Amino acid sequence: MSTTINQRVKQVRTELNLSQAKFAKAISISNSHIAGIELEHRKVNDRIIRLICITFNVNENWLNTGEGEMFKSPADTKFEMAMTIFKELNPEYQEFVLKQIDELLKIQNNRKNKQTKE
């Protein structure tokens, strides 16, 4: 049995053990608005989806479709943050960052190889 996006919003709130008031305050909407969403009297718009996902580290695909995990993994969060910053860099700095990542990967692999030989 699939759930609606409204039901998944409530699932997030209850999983986080937050009252409707605290949940609503965290995403800057009224208590009555979140109550209306949970009772399925109100639609969940894109703005609310983004606020919930950003504020509570919720997997946007799960919130929209019910597929996948409810929360993003810490690695996913770090990747998204890195990509946001990377996109803001000038192309020449992006190139520099890519070279540095490549060098770090080489260092990491060298350390792994040393450890397996010991």
CSV table of N, CA, C and O in Angstrom, one decimal:
chain,number,residue,atom,x,y,z
A,1,MET,N,0.8,-1.2,0.0
A,1,MET,CA,0.0,0.0,0.0
A,1,MET,C,0.9,1.2,0.0
A,1,MET,O,1.7,1.4,0.9
A,2,SER,N,0.8,2.1,-1.0
A,2,SER,CA,1.6,3.3,-1.1
A,2,SER,C,1.0,4.4,-0.2
A,2,SER,O,-0.2,4.5,0.0
A,3,THR,N,1.9,5.3,0.2
A,3,THR,CA,1.5,6.4,1.0
A,3,THR,C,1.4,7.7,0.1
A,3,THR,O,2.1,7.7,-0.9
A,4,THR,N,0.7,8.7,0.6
A,4,THR,CA,0.7,10.0,-0.1
A,4,THR,C,1.8,10.8,0.4
A,4,THR,O,2.4,10.6,1.5
A,5,ILE,N,2.2,11.8,-0.3
A,5,ILE,CA,3.2,12.8,0.1
A,5,ILE,C,2.8,13.4,1.4
A,5,ILE,O,3.7,13.6,2.3
A,6,ASN,N,1.5,13.7,1.6
A,6,ASN,CA,1.1,14.2,2.9
A,6,ASN,C,1.4,13.3,4.1
A,6,ASN,O,1.8,13.7,5.1
A,7,GLN,N,1.1,12.0,3.8
A,7,GLN,CA,1.4,11.0,4.9
A,7,GLN,C,2.9,10.9,5.1
A,7,GLN,O,3.3,10.7,6.3
A,8,ARG,N,3.7,11.0,4.1
A,8,ARG,CA,5.2,11.0,4.3
A,8,ARG,C,5.7,12.2,5.0
A,8,ARG,O,6.6,12.1,5.8
A,9,VAL,N,5.0,13.4,4.8
A,9,VAL,CA,5.4,14.5,5.6
A,9,VAL,C,5.2,14.2,7.1
A,9,VAL,O,6.1,14.5,8.0
A,10,LYS,N,4.0,13.6,7.4
A,10,LYS,CA,3.8,13.3,8.8
A,10,LYS,C,4.7,12.2,9.3
A,10,LYS,O,5.2,12.3,10.5
A,11,GLN,N,5.1,11.3,8.5
A,11,GLN,CA,6.1,10.3,8.8
A,11,GLN,C,7.4,10.9,9.3
A,11,GLN,O,8.0,10.5,10.2
A,12,VAL,N,7.8,11.9,8.5
A,12,VAL,CA,9.1,12.6,8.8
A,12,VAL,C,9.0,13.2,10.2
A,12,VAL,O,9.9,13.1,11.0
A,13,ARG,N,7.9,13.9,10.4
A,13,ARG,CA,7.7,14.6,11.6
A,13,ARG,C,7.7,13.7,12.8
A,13,ARG,O,8.4,13.9,13.8
A,14,THR,N,7.0,12.6,12.7
A,14,THR,CA,6.9,11.6,13.8
A,14,THR,C,8.2,10.9,14.0
A,14,THR,O,8.6,10.6,15.1
A,15,GLU,N,8.9,10.6,12.9
A,15,GLU,CA,10.2,10.0,13.0
A,15,GLU,C,11.2,10.9,13.8
A,15,GLU,O,12.1,10.4,14.5
A,16,LEU,N,11.1,12.2,13.5
A,16,LEU,CA,12.0,13.1,14.2
A,16,LEU,C,11.5,13.5,15.6
A,16,LEU,O,12.1,14.2,16.4
A,17,ASN,N,10.3,12.9,16.0
A,17,ASN,CA,9.7,13.1,17.3
A,17,ASN,C,9.5,14.6,17.6
A,17,ASN,O,9.8,15.1,18.7
A,18,LEU,N,8.9,15.3,16.6
A,18,LEU,CA,8.6,16.7,16.7
A,18,LEU,C,7.1,16.9,16.7
A,18,LEU,O,6.4,16.2,16.1
A,19,SER,N,6.7,17.9,17.5
A,19,SER,CA,5.3,18.3,17.5
A,19,SER,C,5.0,19.0,16.2
A,19,SER,O,6.0,19.5,15.5
A,20,GLN,N,3.8,19.1,15.9
A,20,GLN,CA,3.4,19.9,14.7
A,20,GLN,C,3.9,21.3,14.8
A,20,GLN,O,4.4,21.9,13.8
A,21,ALA,N,3.9,21.9,16.0
A,21,ALA,CA,4.3,23.3,16.2
A,21,ALA,C,5.8,23.4,15.9
A,21,ALA,O,6.2,24.4,15.2
A,22,LYS,N,6.6,22.5,16.5
A,22,LYS,CA,8.0,22.6,16.3
A,22,LYS,C,8.4,22.3,14.8
A,22,LYS,O,9.3,23.0,14.3
A,23,PHE,N,7.8,21.4,14.2
A,23,PHE,CA,8.1,21.1,12.8
A,23,PHE,C,7.7,22.2,11.9
A,23,PHE,O,8.5,22.7,11.1
A,24,ALA,N,6.6,22.8,12.2
A,24,ALA,CA,6.1,24.0,11.4
A,24,ALA,C,7.0,25.2,11.5
A,24,ALA,O,7.4,25.8,10.6
A,25,LYS,N,7.5,25.4,12.8
A,25,LYS,CA,8.3,26.5,13.1
A,25,LYS,C,9.7,26.3,12.3
A,25,LYS,O,10.2,27.3,11.8
A,26,ALA,N,10.2,25.1,12.3
A,26,ALA,CA,11.5,24.8,11.7
A,26,ALA,C,11.5,25.1,10.2
A,26,ALA,O,12.5,25.5,9.7
A,27,ILE,N,10.3,25.0,9.6
A,27,ILE,CA,10.3,25.2,8.1
A,27,ILE,C,9.5,26.5,7.8
A,27,ILE,O,9.1,26.7,6.7
A,28,SER,N,9.3,27.3,8.8
A,28,SER,CA,8.7,28.6,8.7
A,28,SER,C,7.3,28.6,8.0
A,28,SER,O,7.0,29.4,7.2
A,29,ILE,N,6.4,27.7,8.5
A,29,ILE,CA,5.0,27.7,8.1
A,29,ILE,C,4.2,27.7,9.4
A,29,ILE,O,4.7,27.4,10.5
A,30,SER,N,2.9,27.9,9.3
A,30,SER,CA,2.0,27.9,10.5
A,30,SER,C,1.7,26.5,10.9
A,30,SER,O,1.7,25.6,10.1
A,31,ASN,N,1.3,26.4,12.2
A,31,ASN,CA,0.9,25.1,12.7
A,31,ASN,C,-0.3,24.6,12.0
A,31,ASN,O,-0.5,23.4,11.7
A,32,SER,N,-1.3,25.5,11.6
A,32,SER,CA,-2.5,25.1,11.0
A,32,SER,C,-2.2,24.6,9.5
A,32,SER,O,-2.8,23.7,9.1
A,33,HIS,N,-1.1,25.2,8.9
A,33,HIS,CA,-0.8,24.7,7.6
A,33,HIS,C,-0.2,23.3,7.7
A,33,HIS,O,-0.6,22.4,6.8
A,34,ILE,N,0.6,23.0,8.6
A,34,ILE,CA,1.1,21.6,8.7
A,34,ILE,C,0.0,20.6,9.1
A,34,ILE,O,0.0,19.5,8.6
A,35,ALA,N,-0.9,21.1,10.0
A,35,ALA,CA,-2.0,20.2,10.3
A,35,ALA,C,-2.9,19.9,9.1
A,35,ALA,O,-3.3,18.8,8.9
A,36,GLY,N,-3.1,21.0,8.3
A,36,GLY,CA,-3.9,20.8,7.0
A,36,GLY,C,-3.2,19.8,6.1
A,36,GLY,O,-3.8,19.0,5.4
A,37,ILE,N,-1.9,19.9,6.0
A,37,ILE,CA,-1.1,18.9,5.2
A,37,ILE,C,-1.3,17.5,5.7
A,37,ILE,O,-1.6,16.6,4.9
A,38,GLU,N,-1.1,17.3,7.0
A,38,GLU,CA,-1.2,16.0,7.6
A,38,GLU,C,-2.6,15.4,7.5
A,38,GLU,O,-2.8,14.2,7.3
A,39,LEU,N,-3.6,16.3,7.5
A,39,LEU,CA,-5.0,15.8,7.3
A,39,LEU,C,-5.4,15.7,5.9
A,39,LEU,O,-6.6,15.4,5.6
A,40,GLU,N,-4.5,16.0,5.0
A,40,GLU,CA,-4.7,16.0,3.5
A,40,GLU,C,-5.7,17.0,3.1
A,40,GLU,O,-6.4,16.8,2.1
A,41,HIS,N,-5.8,18.1,3.8
A,41,HIS,CA,-6.7,19.2,3.4
A,41,HIS,C,-5.9,20.2,2.5
A,41,HIS,O,-6.5,21.1,1.9
A,42,ARG,N,-4.6,20.1,2.6
A,42,ARG,CA,-3.7,21.1,1.9
A,42,ARG,C,-2.7,20.2,1.1
A,42,ARG,O,-2.3,19.2,1.5
A,43,LYS,N,-2.4,20.8,-0.1
A,43,LYS,CA,-1.4,20.2,-0.9
A,43,LYS,C,0.0,20.5,-0.4
A,43,LYS,O,0.2,21.6,0.2
A,44,VAL,N,1.0,19.6,-0.7
A,44,VAL,CA,2.4,19.9,-0.4
A,44,VAL,C,3.0,20.5,-1.6
A,44,VAL,O,3.2,19.8,-2.6
A,45,ASN,N,3.4,21.8,-1.6
A,45,ASN,CA,4.0,22.4,-2.8
A,45,ASN,C,5.5,22.2,-2.8
A,45,ASN,O,6.1,21.7,-1.8
A,46,ASP,N,6.1,22.6,-3.9
A,46,ASP,CA,7.6,22.4,-4.1
A,46,ASP,C,8.4,23.2,-3.0
A,46,ASP,O,9.4,22.7,-2.6
A,47,ARG,N,7.9,24.3,-2.6
A,47,ARG,CA,8.6,25.1,-1.6
A,47,ARG,C,8.7,24.3,-0.3
A,47,ARG,O,9.7,24.2,0.4
A,48,ILE,N,7.6,23.7,0.1
A,48,ILE,CA,7.5,23.0,1.4
A,48,ILE,C,8.4,21.7,1.3
A,48,ILE,O,9.1,21.4,2.2
A,49,ILE,N,8.4,21.1,0.1
A,49,ILE,CA,9.2,19.9,-0.1
A,49,ILE,C,10.7,20.3,0.1
A,49,ILE,O,11.4,19.6,0.8
A,50,ARG,N,11.1,21.4,-0.5
A,50,ARG,CA,12.5,21.8,-0.4
A,50,ARG,C,12.9,22.1,1.0
A,50,ARG,O,13.9,21.8,1.5
A,51,LEU,N,12.0,22.9,1.7
A,51,LEU,CA,12.2,23.3,3.1
A,51,LEU,C,12.4,22.0,4.0
A,51,LEU,O,13.3,22.0,4.8
A,52,ILE,N,11.5,21.1,3.8
A,52,ILE,CA,11.6,19.8,4.6
A,52,ILE,C,12.9,19.1,4.3
A,52,ILE,O,13.6,18.7,5.3
A,53,CYS,N,13.2,19.0,3.1
A,53,CYS,CA,14.4,18.2,2.7
A,53,CYS,C,15.7,18.9,3.2
A,53,CYS,O,16.6,18.3,3.7
A,54,ILE,N,15.8,20.2,3.1
A,54,ILE,CA,17.0,21.0,3.5
A,54,ILE,C,17.1,21.0,5.0
A,54,ILE,O,18.1,20.7,5.6
A,55,THR,N,16.0,21.3,5.7
A,55,THR,CA,16.0,21.5,7.1
A,55,THR,C,16.2,20.1,7.9
A,55,THR,O,16.9,20.1,8.9
A,56,PHE,N,15.6,19.1,7.4
A,56,PHE,CA,15.7,17.8,8.1
A,56,PHE,C,16.5,16.7,7.4
A,56,PHE,O,16.4,15.6,7.8
A,57,ASN,N,17.2,17.1,6.3
A,57,ASN,CA,18.1,16.1,5.6
A,57,ASN,C,17.3,14.9,5.1
A,57,ASN,O,17.7,13.8,5.1
A,58,VAL,N,16.1,15.3,4.6
A,58,VAL,CA,15.2,14.2,4.0
A,58,VAL,C,15.5,14.0,2.5
A,58,VAL,O,15.8,15.0,1.8
A,59,ASN,N,15.5,12.8,2.1
A,59,ASN,CA,15.7,12.4,0.7
A,59,ASN,C,14.5,12.9,-0.1
A,59,ASN,O,13.3,12.4,0.1
A,60,GLU,N,14.7,13.8,-1.0
A,60,GLU,CA,13.6,14.4,-1.8
A,60,GLU,C,12.9,13.4,-2.6
A,60,GLU,O,11.7,13.5,-2.8
A,61,ASN,N,13.6,12.4,-3.2
A,61,ASN,CA,13.0,11.4,-4.0
A,61,ASN,C,12.0,10.6,-3.1
A,61,ASN,O,10.9,10.3,-3.5
A,62,TRP,N,12.4,10.2,-1.9
A,62,TRP,CA,11.5,9.5,-1.0
A,62,TRP,C,10.3,10.3,-0.7
A,62,TRP,O,9.2,9.8,-0.7
A,63,LEU,N,10.5,11.6,-0.4
A,63,LEU,CA,9.4,12.5,0.0
A,63,LEU,C,8.4,12.6,-1.1
A,63,LEU,O,7.2,12.5,-0.9
A,64,ASN,N,8.9,12.7,-2.3
A,64,ASN,CA,8.0,12.8,-3.5
A,64,ASN,C,7.3,11.5,-3.9
A,64,ASN,O,6.2,11.4,-4.3
A,65,THR,N,8.1,10.4,-3.8
A,65,THR,CA,7.6,9.1,-4.4
A,65,THR,C,7.4,8.0,-3.4
A,65,THR,O,6.7,7.0,-3.7
A,66,GLY,N,8.1,8.1,-2.2
A,66,GLY,CA,8.0,7.0,-1.3
A,66,GLY,C,9.1,5.9,-1.6
A,66,GLY,O,9.2,4.9,-0.8
A,67,GLU,N,9.9,6.2,-2.6
A,67,GLU,CA,11.0,5.2,-2.9
A,67,GLU,C,12.3,5.6,-2.3
A,67,GLU,O,12.7,6.8,-2.3
A,68,GLY,N,13.1,4.6,-1.8
A,68,GLY,CA,14.4,4.9,-1.3
A,68,GLY,C,14.3,5.1,0.2
A,68,GLY,O,13.3,4.7,0.9
A,69,GLU,N,15.3,5.7,0.8
A,69,GLU,CA,15.4,5.9,2.2
A,69,GLU,C,14.8,7.2,2.6
A,69,GLU,O,14.9,8.2,1.8
A,70,MET,N,14.3,7.3,3.8
A,70,MET,CA,13.6,8.6,4.2
A,70,MET,C,14.7,9.7,4.3
A,70,MET,O,14.4,10.8,3.9
A,71,PHE,N,15.8,9.4,4.9
A,71,PHE,CA,16.8,10.4,5.1
A,71,PHE,C,18.0,10.2,4.2
A,71,PHE,O,18.4,9.0,3.9
A,72,LYS,N,18.7,11.3,3.8
A,72,LYS,CA,19.9,11.2,3.0
A,72,LYS,C,21.0,10.7,3.9
A,72,LYS,O,21.1,11.1,5.1
A,73,SER,N,22.0,10.0,3.3
A,73,SER,CA,23.1,9.6,4.1
A,73,SER,C,24.1,10.8,4.3
A,73,SER,O,24.0,11.7,3.5
A,74,PRO,N,24.9,10.8,5.3
A,74,PRO,CA,25.9,11.9,5.5
A,74,PRO,C,26.8,12.1,4.2
A,74,PRO,O,27.1,13.2,3.9
A,75,ALA,N,27.1,11.0,3.5
A,75,ALA,CA,27.9,11.1,2.3
A,75,ALA,C,27.2,11.9,1.2
A,75,ALA,O,27.8,12.7,0.5
A,76,ASP,N,25.9,11.6,1.1
A,76,ASP,CA,25.1,12.3,0.1
A,76,ASP,C,25.0,13.8,0.4
A,76,ASP,O,25.1,14.7,-0.5
A,77,THR,N,24.9,14.1,1.7
A,77,THR,CA,24.8,15.5,2.1
A,77,THR,C,26.1,16.3,1.8
A,77,THR,O,26.1,17.4,1.3
A,78,LYS,N,27.2,15.6,2.1
A,78,LYS,CA,28.5,16.2,1.9
A,78,LYS,C,28.8,16.4,0.4
A,78,LYS,O,29.3,17.4,-0.1
A,79,PHE,N,28.3,15.4,-0.4
A,79,PHE,CA,28.5,15.5,-1.9
A,79,PHE,C,27.7,16.7,-2.4
A,79,PHE,O,28.2,17.5,-3.2
A,80,GLU,N,26.4,16.8,-2.0
A,80,GLU,CA,25.6,17.9,-2.4
A,80,GLU,C,26.2,19.3,-2.1
A,80,GLU,O,26.2,20.2,-2.9
A,81,MET,N,26.7,19.4,-0.8
A,81,MET,CA,27.4,20.6,-0.4
A,81,MET,C,28.6,20.9,-1.2
A,81,MET,O,28.8,22.1,-1.7
A,82,ALA,N,29.4,19.9,-1.5
A,82,ALA,CA,30.6,20.1,-2.3
A,82,ALA,C,30.3,20.5,-3.7
A,82,ALA,O,30.9,21.4,-4.3
A,83,MET,N,29.2,19.9,-4.3
A,83,MET,CA,28.8,20.3,-5.7
A,83,MET,C,28.3,21.7,-5.7
A,83,MET,O,28.5,22.4,-6.7
A,84,THR,N,27.6,22.1,-4.7
A,84,THR,CA,27.0,23.5,-4.7
A,84,THR,C,28.2,24.5,-4.7
A,84,THR,O,28.2,25.5,-5.4
A,85,ILE,N,29.2,24.2,-3.8
A,85,ILE,CA,30.3,25.1,-3.8
A,85,ILE,C,31.1,25.1,-5.1
A,85,ILE,O,31.5,26.1,-5.6
A,86,PHE,N,31.3,23.9,-5.6
A,86,PHE,CA,32.1,23.7,-6.8
A,86,PHE,C,31.5,24.5,-8.0
A,86,PHE,O,32.2,25.1,-8.8
A,87,LYS,N,30.2,24.4,-8.1
A,87,LYS,CA,29.5,25.1,-9.2
A,87,LYS,C,29.7,26.7,-9.1
A,87,LYS,O,29.6,27.3,-10.1
A,88,GLU,N,30.0,27.2,-7.9
A,88,GLU,CA,30.2,28.6,-7.8
A,88,GLU,C,31.6,29.1,-8.2
A,88,GLU,O,31.8,30.3,-8.3
A,89,LEU,N,32.5,28.1,-8.3
A,89,LEU,CA,33.9,28.5,-8.6
A,89,LEU,C,34.0,28.8,-10.1
A,89,LEU,O,33.3,28.3,-10.9
A,90,ASN,N,35.0,29.7,-10.4
A,90,ASN,CA,35.4,30.0,-11.8
A,90,ASN,C,36.0,28.7,-12.4
A,90,ASN,O,36.6,27.9,-11.6
A,91,PRO,N,35.9,28.5,-13.7
A,91,PRO,CA,36.4,27.3,-14.3
A,91,PRO,C,37.8,27.0,-14.0
A,91,PRO,O,38.2,25.8,-13.8
A,92,GLU,N,38.7,28.0,-13.9
A,92,GLU,CA,40.1,27.7,-13.6
A,92,GLU,C,40.3,27.1,-12.2
A,92,GLU,O,41.1,26.2,-11.9
A,93,TYR,N,39.4,27.6,-11.2
A,93,TYR,CA,39.5,27.0,-9.9
A,93,TYR,C,38.8,25.6,-9.8
A,93,TYR,O,39.3,24.8,-9.0
A,94,GLN,N,37.8,25.4,-10.6
A,94,GLN,CA,37.2,24.1,-10.7
A,94,GLN,C,38.3,23.1,-11.2
A,94,GLN,O,38.4,22.0,-10.6
A,95,GLU,N,39.1,23.5,-12.1
A,95,GLU,CA,40.2,22.6,-12.6
A,95,GLU,C,41.2,22.3,-11.5
A,95,GLU,O,41.6,21.2,-11.4
A,96,PHE,N,41.5,23.3,-10.8
A,96,PHE,CA,42.4,23.1,-9.6
A,96,PHE,C,41.9,22.2,-8.6
A,96,PHE,O,42.6,21.3,-8.1
A,97,VAL,N,40.6,22.3,-8.3
A,97,VAL,CA,40.0,21.4,-7.3
A,97,VAL,C,40.0,20.0,-7.8
A,97,VAL,O,40.3,19.1,-7.0
A,98,LEU,N,39.7,19.8,-9.1
A,98,LEU,CA,39.7,18.4,-9.6
A,98,LEU,C,41.1,17.8,-9.5
A,98,LEU,O,41.3,16.6,-9.2
A,99,LYS,N,42.1,18.6,-9.8
A,99,LYS,CA,43.5,18.1,-9.7
A,99,LYS,C,43.8,17.7,-8.2
A,99,LYS,O,44.5,16.7,-8.0
A,100,GLN,N,43.4,18.5,-7.3
A,100,GLN,CA,43.7,18.3,-5.9
A,100,GLN,C,42.9,17.0,-5.4
A,100,GLN,O,43.5,16.2,-4.7
A,101,ILE,N,41.7,16.8,-5.9
A,101,ILE,CA,41.0,15.6,-5.6
A,101,ILE,C,41.7,14.4,-6.1
A,101,ILE,O,41.8,13.3,-5.4
A,102,ASP,N,42.2,14.5,-7.3
A,102,ASP,CA,42.9,13.4,-7.9
A,102,ASP,C,44.2,13.0,-7.1
A,102,ASP,O,44.5,11.9,-6.9
A,103,GLU,N,44.9,14.1,-6.7
A,103,GLU,CA,46.1,13.8,-5.9
A,103,GLU,C,45.8,13.2,-4.5
A,103,GLU,O,46.5,12.3,-4.0
A,104,LEU,N,44.7,13.7,-3.9
A,104,LEU,CA,44.2,13.1,-2.6
A,104,LEU,C,43.9,11.6,-2.8
A,104,LEU,O,44.2,10.8,-2.0
A,105,LEU,N,43.3,11.3,-3.9
A,105,LEU,CA,42.9,9.9,-4.2
A,105,LEU,C,44.1,9.0,-4.4
A,105,LEU,O,44.2,7.9,-3.9
A,106,LYS,N,45.2,9.5,-5.0
A,106,LYS,CA,46.4,8.8,-5.1
A,106,LYS,C,47.1,8.6,-3.8
A,106,LYS,O,47.5,7.5,-3.5
A,107,ILE,N,47.1,9.6,-2.9
A,107,ILE,CA,47.7,9.4,-1.6
A,107,ILE,C,46.9,8.4,-0.8
A,107,ILE,O,47.5,7.5,-0.2
A,108,GLN,N,45.6,8.4,-0.9
A,108,GLN,CA,44.7,7.5,-0.2
A,108,GLN,C,45.0,6.0,-0.7
A,108,GLN,O,45.2,5.1,0.1
A,109,ASN,N,45.1,5.9,-2.0
A,109,ASN,CA,45.4,4.5,-2.5
A,109,ASN,C,46.8,4.0,-2.1
A,109,ASN,O,46.9,2.8,-1.9
A,110,ASN,N,47.8,4.9,-2.1
A,110,ASN,CA,49.1,4.5,-1.7
A,110,ASN,C,49.1,4.1,-0.2
A,110,ASN,O,49.7,3.1,0.1
A,111,ARG,N,48.3,4.8,0.6
A,111,ARG,CA,48.3,4.3,2.0
A,111,ARG,C,47.6,3.0,2.2
A,111,ARG,O,48.0,2.2,3.0
A,112,LYS,N,46.5,2.8,1.4
A,112,LYS,CA,45.8,1.5,1.4
A,112,LYS,C,46.8,0.4,1.0
A,112,LYS,O,46.8,-0.7,1.6
A,113,ASN,N,47.5,0.6,-0.1
A,113,ASN,CA,48.5,-0.4,-0.6
A,113,ASN,C,49.5,-0.7,0.5
A,113,ASN,O,49.9,-1.9,0.6
A,114,LYS,N,50.0,0.3,1.2
A,114,LYS,CA,51.0,0.1,2.2
A,114,LYS,C,50.5,-0.8,3.3
A,114,LYS,O,51.1,-1.7,3.9
A,115,GLN,N,49.2,-0.5,3.7
A,115,GLN,CA,48.6,-1.2,4.8
A,115,GLN,C,48.3,-2.7,4.5
A,115,GLN,O,48.4,-3.5,5.4
A,116,THR,N,48.0,-2.9,3.3
A,116,THR,CA,47.7,-4.3,2.9
A,116,THR,C,49.0,-5.1,2.8
A,116,THR,O,49.0,-6.3,2.9
A,117,LYS,N,50.1,-4.5,2.5
A,117,LYS,CA,51.4,-5.2,2.4
A,117,LYS,C,52.0,-5.5,3.8
A,117,LYS,O,52.8,-6.4,3.9
A,118,GLU,N,51.6,-4.7,4.8
A,118,GLU,CA,52.1,-4.9,6.2
A,118,GLU,C,51.5,-6.1,6.9
A,118,GLU,O,50.6,-6.7,6.7
